[in-house]
Coordinates of C-alpha atoms in Angstrom, one line a residue:
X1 CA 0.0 0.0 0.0
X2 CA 1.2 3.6 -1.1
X3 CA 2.1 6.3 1.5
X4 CA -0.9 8.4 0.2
X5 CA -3.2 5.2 0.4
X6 CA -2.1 4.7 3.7
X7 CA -2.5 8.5 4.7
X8 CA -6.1 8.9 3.5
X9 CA -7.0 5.5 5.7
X10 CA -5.0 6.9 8.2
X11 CA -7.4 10.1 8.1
X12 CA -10.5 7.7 7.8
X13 CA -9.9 6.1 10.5
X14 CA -9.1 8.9 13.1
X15 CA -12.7 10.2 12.0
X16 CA -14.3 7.5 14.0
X17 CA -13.2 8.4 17.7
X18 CA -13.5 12.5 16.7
X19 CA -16.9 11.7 15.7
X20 CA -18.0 9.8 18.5
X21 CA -16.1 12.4 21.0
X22 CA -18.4 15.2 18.9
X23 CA -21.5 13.4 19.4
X24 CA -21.2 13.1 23.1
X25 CA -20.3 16.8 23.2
X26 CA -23.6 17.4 21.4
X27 CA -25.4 15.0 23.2
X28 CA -24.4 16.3 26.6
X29 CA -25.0 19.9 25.1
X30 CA -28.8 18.5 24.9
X31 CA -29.0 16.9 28.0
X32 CA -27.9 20.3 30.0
X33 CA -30.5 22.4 27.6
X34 CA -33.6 20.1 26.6
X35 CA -33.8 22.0 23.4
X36 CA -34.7 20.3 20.4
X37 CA -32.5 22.0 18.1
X38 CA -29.4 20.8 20.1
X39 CA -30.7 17.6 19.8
X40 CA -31.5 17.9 16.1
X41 CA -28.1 18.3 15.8
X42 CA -26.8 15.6 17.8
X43 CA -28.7 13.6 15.9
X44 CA -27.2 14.6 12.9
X45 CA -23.8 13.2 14.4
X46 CA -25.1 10.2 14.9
X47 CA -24.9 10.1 10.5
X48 CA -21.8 11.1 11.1
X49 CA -20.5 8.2 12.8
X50 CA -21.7 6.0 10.9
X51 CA -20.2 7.8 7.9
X52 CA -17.2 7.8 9.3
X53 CA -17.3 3.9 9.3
X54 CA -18.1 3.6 6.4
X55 CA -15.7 5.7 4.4
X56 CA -12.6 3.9 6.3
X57 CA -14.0 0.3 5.0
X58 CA -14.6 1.8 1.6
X59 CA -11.3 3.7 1.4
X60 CA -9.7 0.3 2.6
X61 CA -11.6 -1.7 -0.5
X62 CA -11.2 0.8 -3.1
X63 CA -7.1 0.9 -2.9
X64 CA -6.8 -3.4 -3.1
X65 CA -5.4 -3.7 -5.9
X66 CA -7.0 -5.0 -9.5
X67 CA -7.6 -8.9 -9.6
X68 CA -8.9 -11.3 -12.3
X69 CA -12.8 -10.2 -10.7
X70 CA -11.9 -6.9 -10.9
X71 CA -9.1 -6.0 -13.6
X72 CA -10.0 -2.2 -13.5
X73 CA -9.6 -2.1 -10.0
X74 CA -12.0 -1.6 -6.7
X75 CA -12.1 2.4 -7.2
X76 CA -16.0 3.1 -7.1
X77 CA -16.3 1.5 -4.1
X78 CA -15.7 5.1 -2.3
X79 CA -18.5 6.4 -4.3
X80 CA -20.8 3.4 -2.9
X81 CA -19.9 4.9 0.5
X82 CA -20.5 8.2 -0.4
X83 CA -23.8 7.5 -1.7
X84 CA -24.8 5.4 1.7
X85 CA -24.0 8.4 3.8
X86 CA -26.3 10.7 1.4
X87 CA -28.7 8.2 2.3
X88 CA -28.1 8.4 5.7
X89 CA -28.2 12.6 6.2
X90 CA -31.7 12.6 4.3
X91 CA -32.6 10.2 6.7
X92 CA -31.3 12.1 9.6
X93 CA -33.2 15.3 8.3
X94 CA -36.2 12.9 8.2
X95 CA -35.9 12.4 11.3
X96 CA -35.3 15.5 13.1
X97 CA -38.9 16.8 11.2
X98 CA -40.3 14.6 13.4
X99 CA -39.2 16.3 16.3
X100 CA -39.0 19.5 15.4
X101 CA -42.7 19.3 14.7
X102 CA -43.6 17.3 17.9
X103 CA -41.7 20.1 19.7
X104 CA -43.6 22.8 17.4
X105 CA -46.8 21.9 19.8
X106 CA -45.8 22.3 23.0
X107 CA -42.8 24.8 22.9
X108 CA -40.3 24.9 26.2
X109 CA -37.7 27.0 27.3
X110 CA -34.0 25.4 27.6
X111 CA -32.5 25.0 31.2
X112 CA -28.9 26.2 31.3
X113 CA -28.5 27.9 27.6
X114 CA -24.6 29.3 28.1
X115 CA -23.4 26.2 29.1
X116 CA -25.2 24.2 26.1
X117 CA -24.6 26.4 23.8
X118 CA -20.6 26.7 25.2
X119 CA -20.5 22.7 24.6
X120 CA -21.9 22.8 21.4
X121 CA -19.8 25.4 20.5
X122 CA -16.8 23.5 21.4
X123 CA -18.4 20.6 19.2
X124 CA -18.3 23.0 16.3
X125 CA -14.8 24.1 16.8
X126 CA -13.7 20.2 16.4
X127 CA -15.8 19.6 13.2
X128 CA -14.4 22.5 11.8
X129 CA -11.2 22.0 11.6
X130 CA -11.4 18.5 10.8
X131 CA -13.6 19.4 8.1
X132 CA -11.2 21.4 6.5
X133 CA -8.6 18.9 6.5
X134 CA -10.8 16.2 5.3
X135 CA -12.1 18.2 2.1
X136 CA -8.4 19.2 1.5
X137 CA -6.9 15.8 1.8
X138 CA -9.5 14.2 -0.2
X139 CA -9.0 16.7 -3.3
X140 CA -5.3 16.9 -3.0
X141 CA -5.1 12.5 -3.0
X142 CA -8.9 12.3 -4.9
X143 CA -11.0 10.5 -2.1
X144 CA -14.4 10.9 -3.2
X145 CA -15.2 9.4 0.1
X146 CA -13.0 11.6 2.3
X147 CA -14.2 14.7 0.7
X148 CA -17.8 13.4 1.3
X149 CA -17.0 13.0 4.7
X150 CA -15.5 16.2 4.9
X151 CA -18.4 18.2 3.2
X152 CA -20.9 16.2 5.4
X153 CA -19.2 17.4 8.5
X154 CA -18.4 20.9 7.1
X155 CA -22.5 21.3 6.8
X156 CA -22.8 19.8 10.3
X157 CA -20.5 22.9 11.3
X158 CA -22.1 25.5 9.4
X159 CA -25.8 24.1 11.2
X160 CA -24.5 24.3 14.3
X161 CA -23.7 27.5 14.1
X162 CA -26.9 28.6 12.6
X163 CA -28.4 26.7 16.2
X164 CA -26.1 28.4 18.6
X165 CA -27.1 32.0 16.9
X166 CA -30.9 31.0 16.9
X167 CA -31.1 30.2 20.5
X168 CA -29.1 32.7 21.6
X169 CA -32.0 34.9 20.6
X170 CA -34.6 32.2 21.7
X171 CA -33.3 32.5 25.0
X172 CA -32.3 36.8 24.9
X173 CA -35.9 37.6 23.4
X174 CA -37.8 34.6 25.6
X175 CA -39.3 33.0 22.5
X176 CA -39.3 29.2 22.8
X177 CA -40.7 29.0 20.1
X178 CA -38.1 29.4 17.9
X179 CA -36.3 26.1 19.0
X180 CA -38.4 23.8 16.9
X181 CA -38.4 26.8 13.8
X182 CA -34.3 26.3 14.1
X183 CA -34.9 22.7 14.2
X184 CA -37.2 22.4 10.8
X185 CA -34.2 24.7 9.4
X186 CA -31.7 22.3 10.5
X187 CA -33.9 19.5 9.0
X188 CA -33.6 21.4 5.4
X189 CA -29.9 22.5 5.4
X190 CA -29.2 18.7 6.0
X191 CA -31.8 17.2 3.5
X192 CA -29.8 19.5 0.9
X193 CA -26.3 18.5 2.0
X194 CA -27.7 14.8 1.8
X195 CA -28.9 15.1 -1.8
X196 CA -25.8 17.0 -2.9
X197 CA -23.6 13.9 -1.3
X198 CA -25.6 11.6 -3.4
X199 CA -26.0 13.6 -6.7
X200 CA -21.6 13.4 -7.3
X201 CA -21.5 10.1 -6.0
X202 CA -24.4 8.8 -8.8
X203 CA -22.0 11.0 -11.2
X204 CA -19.2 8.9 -10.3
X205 CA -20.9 5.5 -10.4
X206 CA -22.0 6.7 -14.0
X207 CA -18.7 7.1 -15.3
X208 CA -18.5 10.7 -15.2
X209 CA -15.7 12.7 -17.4
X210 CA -12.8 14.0 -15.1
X211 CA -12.7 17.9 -14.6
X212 CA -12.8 20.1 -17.4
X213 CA -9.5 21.8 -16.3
X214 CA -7.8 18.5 -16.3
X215 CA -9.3 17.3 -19.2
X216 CA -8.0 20.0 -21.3
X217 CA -4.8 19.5 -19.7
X218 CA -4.7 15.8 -21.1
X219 CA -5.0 17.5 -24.4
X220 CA -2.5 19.3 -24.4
X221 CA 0.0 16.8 -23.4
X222 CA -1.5 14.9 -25.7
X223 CA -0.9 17.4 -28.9
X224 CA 2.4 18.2 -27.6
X225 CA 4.1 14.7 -27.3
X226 CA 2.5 13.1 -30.1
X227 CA 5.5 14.2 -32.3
X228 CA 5.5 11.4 -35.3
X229 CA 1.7 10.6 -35.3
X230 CA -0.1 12.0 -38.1
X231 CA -3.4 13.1 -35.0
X232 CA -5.0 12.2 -31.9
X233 CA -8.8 12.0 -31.8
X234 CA -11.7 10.2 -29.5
X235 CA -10.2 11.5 -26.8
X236 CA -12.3 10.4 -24.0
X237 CA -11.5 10.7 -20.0
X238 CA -13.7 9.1 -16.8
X239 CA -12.7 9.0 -13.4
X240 CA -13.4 6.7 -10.5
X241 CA -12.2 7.5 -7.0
X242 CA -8.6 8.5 -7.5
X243 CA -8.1 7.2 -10.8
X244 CA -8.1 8.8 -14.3
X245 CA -8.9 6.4 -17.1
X246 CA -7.9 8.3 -20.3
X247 CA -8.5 6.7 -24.2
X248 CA -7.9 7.5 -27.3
X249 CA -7.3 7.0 -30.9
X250 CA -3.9 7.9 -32.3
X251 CA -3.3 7.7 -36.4
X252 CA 0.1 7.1 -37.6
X253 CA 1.6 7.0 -41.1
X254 CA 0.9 3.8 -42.7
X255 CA 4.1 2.9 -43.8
X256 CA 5.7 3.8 -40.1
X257 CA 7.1 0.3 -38.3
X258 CA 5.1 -1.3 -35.3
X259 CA 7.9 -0.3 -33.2
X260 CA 8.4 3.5 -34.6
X261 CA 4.6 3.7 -33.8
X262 CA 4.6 2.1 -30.3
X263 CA 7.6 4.6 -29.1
X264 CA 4.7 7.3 -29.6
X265 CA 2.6 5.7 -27.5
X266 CA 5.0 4.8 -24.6
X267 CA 5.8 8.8 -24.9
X268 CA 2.4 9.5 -24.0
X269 CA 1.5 6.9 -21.9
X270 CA 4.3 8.3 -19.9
X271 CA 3.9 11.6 -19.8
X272 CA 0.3 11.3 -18.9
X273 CA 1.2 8.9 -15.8
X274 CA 3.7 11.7 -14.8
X275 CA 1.7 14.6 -15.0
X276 CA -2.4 13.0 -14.5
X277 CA -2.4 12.2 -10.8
X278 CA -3.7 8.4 -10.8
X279 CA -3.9 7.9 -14.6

């Protein structure tokens, strides 16, 4: 296994105990409050435990290396993950509608709001930063599932906020009221992040093209080391966790040797492998 294999596991992995430390924060944030908000979004953590699970087996599969079952390697099964912990955050949303409706009836005012709010604010802190380590590991060694982790979290971070504002003026203006109102915001900022997850993973599992910007950078390499070749054409790219699979047609002179022809394509294949990350 490679050193950047073994660093993205490596980051996988140390997602499960910060997630599990961050949902007790947030559950113990609820617990000192009793608003449903708070626990809106420790329920949300809940997702992101078992995410977190998920994308280290994933990440694990994906990086075996090709076999006679497999001979263009286990790369798509990080978008598998990615796409169960979509499933997961709509669910979550789902589920904290429920409650926020429930709580929409009979609307109470939270016991001890500066030190719930202080917890979950400490909570947020944590997801932050790893957030942005996750989404900036998972581009720079393209981890469909770490970035999806990341981007899960990083939504997590950006609803607690929104909850630690809202009942700050719950509590300041005495409106209890506007617990279960954060709540059902909560609930939509969630269900979005979920169907955004899912949307690039299905693009993924459909054998999507690889960025434009790289993509045109292909070209190029292509047209500038295909010295000998009369053109280059069908160029056609897909990507699938951190792999690039790049194809094409290249036309030589008819009356060029098998072996003056095949030194063309060992040029390219090589420059492509040297500059295309994973190709």
């Amino acid at each position: 296994m490679t050193g950047k294999a073994l660093s993205v596991r490596g980051l996988a992995f140390w997602s499960i105990p910060l997630a599990l430390g961050v949902m007790a924060l947030k559950f113990f944030a609820w617990w000192l409050t009793g608003s449903v908000a708070l626990y809106s979004d420790a329920l949300e953590s809940i997702v992101n435990v078992i995410a977190a699970v998920i994308a280290f087996v994933a990440i694990g599969y994906a990086r075996k290396p090709a076999d006679e079952e497999h001979p263009f390697g286990h790369h798509k099964a990080e978008y598998f993950s990615a796409v169960i912990e979509g499933v997961l955050i709509v669910l979550a949303a789902l589920i904290i509608v429920r409650e926020a409706v429930m709580a929409l009836q009979a609307p109470v005012l939270m016991q001890q709001p500066a030190a719930g709010i202080a917890v979950n604010l400490l909570a947020g802190v944590i997801n932050g930063g790893w957030a942005y380590l996750l989404i900036r590991q998972g581009r720079a060694y393209r981890s469909p599932a770490l970035e999806a982790d990341g981007r899960h979290i990083l939504s997590d971070v950006v609803t607690s906020a929104g909850v630690i504002v809202g009942l700050g003026l719950a509590f300041a203006l005495n409106m209890p009221i506007l617990d279960p109102i954060l709540a059902l915001i909560v609930a939509c900022n969630v269900l979005w992040q979920g169907w955004k997850v899912i949307g690039v993973s299905v693009d993924g599992l459909m054998d999507g093209a690889i960025d434009p910007v790289e993509e045109a950078r292909i070209r190029e390499l292509i047209a500038d080391h295909a010295v000998g070749a009369i053109e280059a054409h069908d160029i056609k790219t897909r990507k699938a966790g951190h792999a690039s699979f790049v194809e094409f047609h290249l036309v030589v002179d008819s009356q060029m040797t098998v072996e003056e022809s095949h030194a063309i394509c060992d040029r390219l294949e090589n420059v492509l492998r040297r500059e295309i990350e994973g190709a």
